[in-house]
Coordinates of C-alpha atoms and ligand atoms in Angstrom, one line a residue:
X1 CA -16.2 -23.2 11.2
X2 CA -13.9 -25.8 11.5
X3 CA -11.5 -28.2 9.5
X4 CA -12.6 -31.6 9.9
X5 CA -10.1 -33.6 8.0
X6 CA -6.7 -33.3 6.8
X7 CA -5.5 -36.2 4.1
X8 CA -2.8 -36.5 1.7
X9 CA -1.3 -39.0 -0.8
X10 CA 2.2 -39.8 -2.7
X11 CA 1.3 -38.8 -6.7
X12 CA 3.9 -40.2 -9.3
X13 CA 5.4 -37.3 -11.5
X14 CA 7.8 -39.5 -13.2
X15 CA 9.5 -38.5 -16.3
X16 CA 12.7 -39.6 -18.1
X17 CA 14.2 -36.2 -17.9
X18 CA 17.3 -34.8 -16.7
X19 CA 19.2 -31.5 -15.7
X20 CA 22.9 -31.2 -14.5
X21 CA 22.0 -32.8 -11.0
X22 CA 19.3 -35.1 -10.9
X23 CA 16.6 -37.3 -13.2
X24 CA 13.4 -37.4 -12.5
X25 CA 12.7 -41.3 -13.4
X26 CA 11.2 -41.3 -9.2
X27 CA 10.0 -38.0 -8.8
X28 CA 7.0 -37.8 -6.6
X29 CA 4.9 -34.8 -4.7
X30 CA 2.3 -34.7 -1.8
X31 CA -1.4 -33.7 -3.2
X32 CA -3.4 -32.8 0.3
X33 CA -6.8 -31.7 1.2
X34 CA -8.2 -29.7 3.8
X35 CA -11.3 -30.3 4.3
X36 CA -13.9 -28.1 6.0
X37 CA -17.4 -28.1 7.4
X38 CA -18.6 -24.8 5.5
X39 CA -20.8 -25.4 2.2
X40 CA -20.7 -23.6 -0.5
X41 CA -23.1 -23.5 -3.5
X42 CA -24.2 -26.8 -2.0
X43 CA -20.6 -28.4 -2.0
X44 CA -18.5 -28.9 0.8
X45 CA -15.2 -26.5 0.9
X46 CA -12.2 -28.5 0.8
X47 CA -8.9 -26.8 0.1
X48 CA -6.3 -28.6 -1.9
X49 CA -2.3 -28.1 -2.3
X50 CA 0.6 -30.0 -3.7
X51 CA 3.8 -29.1 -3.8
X52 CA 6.4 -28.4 -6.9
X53 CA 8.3 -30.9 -8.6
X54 CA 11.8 -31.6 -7.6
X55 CA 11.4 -32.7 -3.6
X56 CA 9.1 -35.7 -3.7
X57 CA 6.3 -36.7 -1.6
X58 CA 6.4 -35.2 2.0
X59 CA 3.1 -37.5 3.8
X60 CA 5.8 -38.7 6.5
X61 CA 6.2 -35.7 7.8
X62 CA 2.7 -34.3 7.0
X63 CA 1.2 -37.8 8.8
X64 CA 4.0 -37.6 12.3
X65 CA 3.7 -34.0 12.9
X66 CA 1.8 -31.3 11.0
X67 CA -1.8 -32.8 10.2
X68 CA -2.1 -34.0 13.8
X69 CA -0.9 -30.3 15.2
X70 CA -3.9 -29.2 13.2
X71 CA -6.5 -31.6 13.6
X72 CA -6.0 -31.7 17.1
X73 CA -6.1 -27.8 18.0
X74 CA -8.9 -26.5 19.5
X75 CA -10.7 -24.9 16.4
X76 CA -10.9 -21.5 17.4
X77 CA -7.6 -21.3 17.9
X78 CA -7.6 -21.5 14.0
X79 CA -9.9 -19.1 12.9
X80 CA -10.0 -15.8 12.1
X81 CA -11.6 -12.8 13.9
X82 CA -15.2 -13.5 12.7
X83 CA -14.9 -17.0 13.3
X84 CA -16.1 -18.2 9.6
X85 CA -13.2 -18.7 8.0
X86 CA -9.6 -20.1 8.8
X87 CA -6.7 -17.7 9.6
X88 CA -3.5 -19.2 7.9
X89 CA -1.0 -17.2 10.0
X90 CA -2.4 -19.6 13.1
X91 CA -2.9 -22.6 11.3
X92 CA 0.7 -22.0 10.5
X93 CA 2.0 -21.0 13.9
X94 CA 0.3 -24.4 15.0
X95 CA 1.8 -26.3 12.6
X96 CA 5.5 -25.1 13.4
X97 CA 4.6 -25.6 17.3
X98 CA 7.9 -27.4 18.4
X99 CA 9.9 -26.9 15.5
X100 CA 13.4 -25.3 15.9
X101 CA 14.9 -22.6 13.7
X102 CA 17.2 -23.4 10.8
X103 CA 17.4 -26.4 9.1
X104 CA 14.8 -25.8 6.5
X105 CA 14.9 -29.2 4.8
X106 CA 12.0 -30.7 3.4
X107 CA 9.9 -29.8 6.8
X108 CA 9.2 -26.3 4.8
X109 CA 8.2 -28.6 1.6
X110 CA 5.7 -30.3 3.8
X111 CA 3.8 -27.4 5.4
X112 CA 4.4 -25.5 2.5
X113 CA 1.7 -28.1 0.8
X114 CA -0.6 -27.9 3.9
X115 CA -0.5 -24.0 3.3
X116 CA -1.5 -23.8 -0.3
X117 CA -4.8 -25.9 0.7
X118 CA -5.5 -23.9 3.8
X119 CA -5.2 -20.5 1.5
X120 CA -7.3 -22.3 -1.4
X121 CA -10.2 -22.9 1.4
X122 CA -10.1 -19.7 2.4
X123 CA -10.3 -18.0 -0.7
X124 CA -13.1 -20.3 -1.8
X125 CA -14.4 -19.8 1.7
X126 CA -14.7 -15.9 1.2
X127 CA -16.2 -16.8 -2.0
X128 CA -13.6 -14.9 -4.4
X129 CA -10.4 -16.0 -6.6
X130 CA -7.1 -16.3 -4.2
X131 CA -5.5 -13.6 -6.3
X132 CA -8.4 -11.0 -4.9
X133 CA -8.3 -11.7 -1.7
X134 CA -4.2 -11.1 -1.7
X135 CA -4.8 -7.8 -3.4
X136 CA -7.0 -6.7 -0.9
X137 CA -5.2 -8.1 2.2
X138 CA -1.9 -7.5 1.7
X139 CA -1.7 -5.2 -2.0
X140 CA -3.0 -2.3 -3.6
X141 CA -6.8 -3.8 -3.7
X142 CA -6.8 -4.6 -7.2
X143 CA -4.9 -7.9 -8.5
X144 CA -3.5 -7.8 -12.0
X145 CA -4.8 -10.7 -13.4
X146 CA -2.3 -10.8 -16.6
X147 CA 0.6 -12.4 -15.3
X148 CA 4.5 -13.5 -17.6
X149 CA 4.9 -16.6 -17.7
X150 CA 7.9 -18.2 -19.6
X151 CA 7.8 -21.9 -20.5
X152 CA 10.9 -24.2 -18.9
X153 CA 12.1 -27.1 -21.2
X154 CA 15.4 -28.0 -22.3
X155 CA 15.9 -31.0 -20.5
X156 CA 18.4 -32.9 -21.1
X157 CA 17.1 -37.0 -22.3
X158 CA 18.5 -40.0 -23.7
X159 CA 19.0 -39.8 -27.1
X160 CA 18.1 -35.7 -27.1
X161 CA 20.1 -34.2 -30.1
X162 CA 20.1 -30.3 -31.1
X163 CA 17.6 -30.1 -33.6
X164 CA 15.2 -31.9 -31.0
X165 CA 16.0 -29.3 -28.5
X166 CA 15.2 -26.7 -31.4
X167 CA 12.0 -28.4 -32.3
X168 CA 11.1 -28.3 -28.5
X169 CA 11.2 -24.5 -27.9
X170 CA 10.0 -23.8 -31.6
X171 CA 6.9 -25.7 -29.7
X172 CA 6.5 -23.4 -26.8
X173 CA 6.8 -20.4 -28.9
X174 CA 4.3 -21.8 -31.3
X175 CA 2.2 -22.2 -28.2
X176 CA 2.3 -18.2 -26.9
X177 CA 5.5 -18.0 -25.1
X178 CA 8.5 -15.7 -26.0
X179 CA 10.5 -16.6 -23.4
X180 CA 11.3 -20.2 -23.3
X181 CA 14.3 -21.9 -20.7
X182 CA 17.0 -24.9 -21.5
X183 CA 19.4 -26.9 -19.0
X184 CA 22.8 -26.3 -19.2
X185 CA 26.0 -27.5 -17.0
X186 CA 24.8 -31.8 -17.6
X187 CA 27.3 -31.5 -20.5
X188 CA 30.5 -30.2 -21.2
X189 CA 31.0 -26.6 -21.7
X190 CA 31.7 -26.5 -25.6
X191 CA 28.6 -28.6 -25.7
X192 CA 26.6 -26.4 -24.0
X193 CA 27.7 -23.3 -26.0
X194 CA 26.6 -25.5 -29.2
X195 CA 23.3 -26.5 -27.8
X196 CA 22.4 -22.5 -26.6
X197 CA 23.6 -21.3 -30.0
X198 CA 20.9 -23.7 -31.9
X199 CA 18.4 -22.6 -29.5
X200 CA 19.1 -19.2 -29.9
X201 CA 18.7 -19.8 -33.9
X202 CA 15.5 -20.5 -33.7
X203 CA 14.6 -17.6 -31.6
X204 CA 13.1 -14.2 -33.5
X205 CA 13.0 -10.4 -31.9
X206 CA 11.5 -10.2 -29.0
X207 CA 12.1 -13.7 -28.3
X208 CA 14.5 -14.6 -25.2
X209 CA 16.3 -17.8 -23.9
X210 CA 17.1 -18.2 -19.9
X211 CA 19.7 -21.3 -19.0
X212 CA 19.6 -23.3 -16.2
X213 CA 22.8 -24.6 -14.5
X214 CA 20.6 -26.6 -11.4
X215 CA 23.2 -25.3 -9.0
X216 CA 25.7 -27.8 -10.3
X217 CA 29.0 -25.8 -11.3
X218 CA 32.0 -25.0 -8.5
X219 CA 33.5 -21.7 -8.5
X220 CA 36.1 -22.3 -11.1
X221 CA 33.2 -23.7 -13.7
X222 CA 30.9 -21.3 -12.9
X223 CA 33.1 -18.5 -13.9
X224 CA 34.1 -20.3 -17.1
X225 CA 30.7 -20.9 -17.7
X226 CA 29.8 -17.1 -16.6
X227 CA 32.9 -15.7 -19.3
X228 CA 31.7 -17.9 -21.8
X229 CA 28.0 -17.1 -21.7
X230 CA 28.6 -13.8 -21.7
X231 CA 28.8 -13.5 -25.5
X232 CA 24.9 -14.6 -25.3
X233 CA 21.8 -11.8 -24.9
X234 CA 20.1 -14.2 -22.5
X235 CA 16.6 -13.1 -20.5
X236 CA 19.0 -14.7 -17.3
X237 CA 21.5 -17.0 -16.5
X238 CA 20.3 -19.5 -13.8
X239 CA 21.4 -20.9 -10.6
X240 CA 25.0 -21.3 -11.2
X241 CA 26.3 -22.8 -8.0
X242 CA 25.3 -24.3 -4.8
X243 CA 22.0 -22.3 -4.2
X244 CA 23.7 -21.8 -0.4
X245 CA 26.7 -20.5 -1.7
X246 CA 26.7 -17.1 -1.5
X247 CA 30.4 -16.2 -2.1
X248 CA 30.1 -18.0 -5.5
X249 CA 26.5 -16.1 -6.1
X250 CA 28.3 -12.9 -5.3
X251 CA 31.8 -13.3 -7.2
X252 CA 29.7 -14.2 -10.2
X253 CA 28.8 -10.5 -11.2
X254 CA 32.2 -10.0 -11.5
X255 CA 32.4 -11.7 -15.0
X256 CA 28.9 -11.6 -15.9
X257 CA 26.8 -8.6 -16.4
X258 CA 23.9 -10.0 -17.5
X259 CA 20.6 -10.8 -15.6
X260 CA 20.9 -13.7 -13.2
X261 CA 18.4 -15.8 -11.5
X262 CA 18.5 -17.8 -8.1
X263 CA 16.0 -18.7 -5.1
X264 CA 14.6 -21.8 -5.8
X265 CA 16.2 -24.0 -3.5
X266 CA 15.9 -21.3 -0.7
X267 CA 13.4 -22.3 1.5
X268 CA 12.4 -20.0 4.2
X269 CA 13.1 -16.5 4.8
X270 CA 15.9 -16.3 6.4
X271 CA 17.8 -18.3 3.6
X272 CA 16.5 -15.9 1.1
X273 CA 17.8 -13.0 3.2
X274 CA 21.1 -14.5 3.5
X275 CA 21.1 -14.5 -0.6
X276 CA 20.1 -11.0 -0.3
X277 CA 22.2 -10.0 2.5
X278 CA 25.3 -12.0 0.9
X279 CA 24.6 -13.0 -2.9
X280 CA 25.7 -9.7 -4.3
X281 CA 22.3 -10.0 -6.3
X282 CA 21.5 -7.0 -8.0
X283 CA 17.9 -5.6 -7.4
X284 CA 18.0 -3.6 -10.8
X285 CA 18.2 -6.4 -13.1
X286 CA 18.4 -9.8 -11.7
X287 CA 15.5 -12.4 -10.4
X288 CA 14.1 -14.2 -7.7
X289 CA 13.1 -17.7 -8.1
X290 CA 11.6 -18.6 -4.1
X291 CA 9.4 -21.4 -4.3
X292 CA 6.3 -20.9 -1.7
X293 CA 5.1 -24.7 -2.5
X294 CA 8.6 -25.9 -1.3
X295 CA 9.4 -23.0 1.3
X296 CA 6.5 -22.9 4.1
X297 CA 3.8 -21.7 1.9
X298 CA 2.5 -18.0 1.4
X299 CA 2.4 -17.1 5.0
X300 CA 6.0 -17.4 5.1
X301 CA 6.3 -16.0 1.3
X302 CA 5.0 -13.0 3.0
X303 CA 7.3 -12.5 5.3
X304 CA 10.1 -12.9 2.5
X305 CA 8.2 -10.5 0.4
X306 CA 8.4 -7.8 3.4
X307 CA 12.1 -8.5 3.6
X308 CA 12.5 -7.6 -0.1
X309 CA 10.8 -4.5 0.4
X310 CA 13.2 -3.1 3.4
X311 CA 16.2 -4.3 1.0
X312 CA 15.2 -2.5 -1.4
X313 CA 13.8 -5.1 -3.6
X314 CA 10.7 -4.9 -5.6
X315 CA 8.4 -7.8 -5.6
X316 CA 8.5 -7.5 -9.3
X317 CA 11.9 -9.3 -9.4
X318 CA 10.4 -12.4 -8.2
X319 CA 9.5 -14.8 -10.5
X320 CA 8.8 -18.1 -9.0
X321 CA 10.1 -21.6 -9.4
X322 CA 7.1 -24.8 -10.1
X323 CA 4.6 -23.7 -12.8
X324 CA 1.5 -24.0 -10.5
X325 CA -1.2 -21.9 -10.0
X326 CA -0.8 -20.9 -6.2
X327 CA 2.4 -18.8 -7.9
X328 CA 0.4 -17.2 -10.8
X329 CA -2.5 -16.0 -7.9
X330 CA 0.3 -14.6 -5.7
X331 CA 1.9 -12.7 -8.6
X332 CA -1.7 -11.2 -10.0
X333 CA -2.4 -10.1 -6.2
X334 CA 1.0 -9.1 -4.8
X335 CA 2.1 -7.6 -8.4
X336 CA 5.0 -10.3 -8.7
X337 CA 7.1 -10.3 -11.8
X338 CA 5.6 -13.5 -13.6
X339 CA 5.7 -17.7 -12.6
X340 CA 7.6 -20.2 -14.3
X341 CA 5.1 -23.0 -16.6
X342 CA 6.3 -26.4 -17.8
X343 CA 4.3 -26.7 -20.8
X344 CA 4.4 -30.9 -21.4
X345 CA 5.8 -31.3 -17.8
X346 CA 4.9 -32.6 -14.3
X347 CA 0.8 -33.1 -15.6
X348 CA -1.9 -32.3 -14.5
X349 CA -0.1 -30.5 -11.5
X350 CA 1.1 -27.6 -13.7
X351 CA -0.8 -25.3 -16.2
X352 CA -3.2 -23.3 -16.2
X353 CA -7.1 -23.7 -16.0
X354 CA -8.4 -25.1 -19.1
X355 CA -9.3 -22.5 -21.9
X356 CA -6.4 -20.0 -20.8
X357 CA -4.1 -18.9 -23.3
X358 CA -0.5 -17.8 -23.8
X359 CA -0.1 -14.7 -25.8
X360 CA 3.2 -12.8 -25.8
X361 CA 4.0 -14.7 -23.1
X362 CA 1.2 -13.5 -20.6
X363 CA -2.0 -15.6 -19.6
X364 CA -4.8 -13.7 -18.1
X365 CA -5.9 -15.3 -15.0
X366 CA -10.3 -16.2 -14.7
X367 CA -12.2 -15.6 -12.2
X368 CA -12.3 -19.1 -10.1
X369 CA -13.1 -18.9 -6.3
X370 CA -9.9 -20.1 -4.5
X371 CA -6.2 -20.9 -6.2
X372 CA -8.3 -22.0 -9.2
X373 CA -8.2 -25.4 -9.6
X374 CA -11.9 -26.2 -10.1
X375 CA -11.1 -24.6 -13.8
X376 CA -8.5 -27.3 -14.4
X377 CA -10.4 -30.6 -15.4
X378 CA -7.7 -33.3 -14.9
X379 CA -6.2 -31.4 -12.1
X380 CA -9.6 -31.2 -10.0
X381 CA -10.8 -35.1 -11.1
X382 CA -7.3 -36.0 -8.9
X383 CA -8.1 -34.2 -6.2
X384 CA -11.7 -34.8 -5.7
X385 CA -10.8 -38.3 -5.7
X386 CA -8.9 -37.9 -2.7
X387 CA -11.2 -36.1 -0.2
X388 CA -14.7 -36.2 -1.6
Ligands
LIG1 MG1 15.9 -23.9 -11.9

């Protein structure tokens, strides 16, 4: 087999939200499709990706230097052992060909896109969800298809007061979840306290809030922000600091006992491990937010997952960043913790395939060859239009 075309396009995911460090009035992302000469049920394969909000488009870079690495390496250098399907560990090493170490930038954003399409071929290739073929190449054999997912909100917006905050996360419990997220650190810290405590008063047993800082407080403001939310029972306190600053990370736990969360802005594995090494981050209780759709893709997500384990970590602490569905295969085959969802966010890129419910905060994945895409109308009319 063989890929016989590689194309992407720049999709708009504008919205007039905000968090403490940027709005996303521009925000773009990369769709891409690899496509294939194998047929399946009479249909060509092509694999698709995208990558998370937050980074923009990436087709520069995909257009000068990883598309042409692929599509002009001899084909069997790409395949696995059998020769009918692709093997993404050498479509990767062939994209990276002539890439230095360090320096993760937005390269790892770019191939990170190409991956999730290579892996969604594959899967749909082998004829089985993505999630399945994880479980049996890398897991125990058997996926667990009912994955956590909590719904992110909380934006901040022009004109956004406290009771339509409130009415916002009343809307994502009404809609399954019981652990919903808000933005803090855009506002100042009294305001803050006042817009958690209305969210909190609208929350029930067994229902949780996380707060997200978007790595925008310095030391000093993230330990006043650290004492001061510690009078809070939150499900975690996220991403206090610079997401490279480890000393800050690592001081933190010092005046805050509760769960924290960071990752999301780490982008390859050896930034992770620095957090691990560095971060002070506690493997009993907090989380780990690594992004594969920003960081390199799964192949390299594996390699971070395999540094967990020798640290100690369980994959169950990670609990991804981006609401899409490559995330929620990976964490029903590899047993992570749960994925984040933006319920009214970032459309049709996020979700879930159509028909799958929230319940107690869980969705139980179907059984869709590939990442699962084909189950999500809007999602799959995009993408065909790009490559077939
Ligand atoms: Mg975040």
């Amino acid at each position: 087999m063989k890929i016989l075309e590689v194309r992407e396009k720049t999709c708009p995911i504008a919205s007039p939200i905000r968090n403490a460090y940027i709005d996303f009035s521009k925000m773009t992302l990369s769709l891409v499709a690899v496509v294939t000469d194998v047929v399946r049920d009479g249909r060509r394969v092509v694999g698709y990706g995208f990558n998370s909000n937050g980074r923009y488009g990436q087709g520069n870079l995909m257009r000068e230097r990883f598309i042409p690495r692929i599509v002009e390496a001899d084909p069997k250098s790409l395949v696995d052992s059998t020769g009918d399907n692709l093997d993404p560990h050498k479509v990767w090493a062939t994209m990276f060909t002539n890439e230095k170490p360090g320096g993760h930038g937005e390269r790892s954003v770019a191939m990170g896109t190409i991956d999730m399409a290579i892996w969604d071929a594959v899967a749909k290739i082998a004829g089985k969800p993505l999630f399945q073929v994880l479980a049996e190449r890398y897991g125990n054999g058997t996926p667990n298809r009912k994955v956590f997912v909590y719904a992110a909100g909380g934006y901040y917006y022009p004109g956004k007061d406290d009771a339509q905050l409130k009415d916002e996360l009343r809307s994502y419990i009404d809609r399954g979840y019981s652990v919903v997220k808000m933005k803090i650190a855009g506002a100042t810290l009294a305001e803050d306290c006042r817009r958690i405590e209305s969210a909190l008063s609208i929350l029930k047993p067994g229902q949780r809030l996380c707060v997200d800082a978007n790595g925008r407080l310095d030391l000093d403001g993230a330990i006043a922000y650290a004492k001061a939310l510690s009078q809070y029972d939150l499900f975690w306190l996220e991403e206090v600091g610079d997401p490279l600053d480890y000393e800050l990370q690592a001081t933190l736990r010092n005046y805050y006992a509760g769960p924290m969360a960071t990752g999301e802005n780490l982008f390859s594995m050896q930034d992770a491990r620095n957090l691990i090494r560095y971060g002070g981050m506690r493997a009993d209780r907090d989380w780990l937010q690594f992004d594969c759709a920003l960081s390199y893709g799964l192949v390299e997500y594996l390699r971070t997952l395999q540094m967990l384990d020798q640290h100690g970590w369980s994959a169950s602490r990670c609990v991804p960043h981006g609401g899409h569905q490559m995330s929620l295969a990976i964490a029903a085959g590899l047993g992570l913790g749960g994925n984040e969802s933006y319920p009214d966010l970032f459309q049709p890129y996020g979700g879930f395939p159509d028909g799958v419910k929230v319940k107690d905060s869980y969705v139980e994945l179907p059984d869709l060859p590939g990442i699962g895409f084909e189950g999500k109308a809007d999602l799959i009319r995009e993408m065909r239009a790009l490559a077939e």
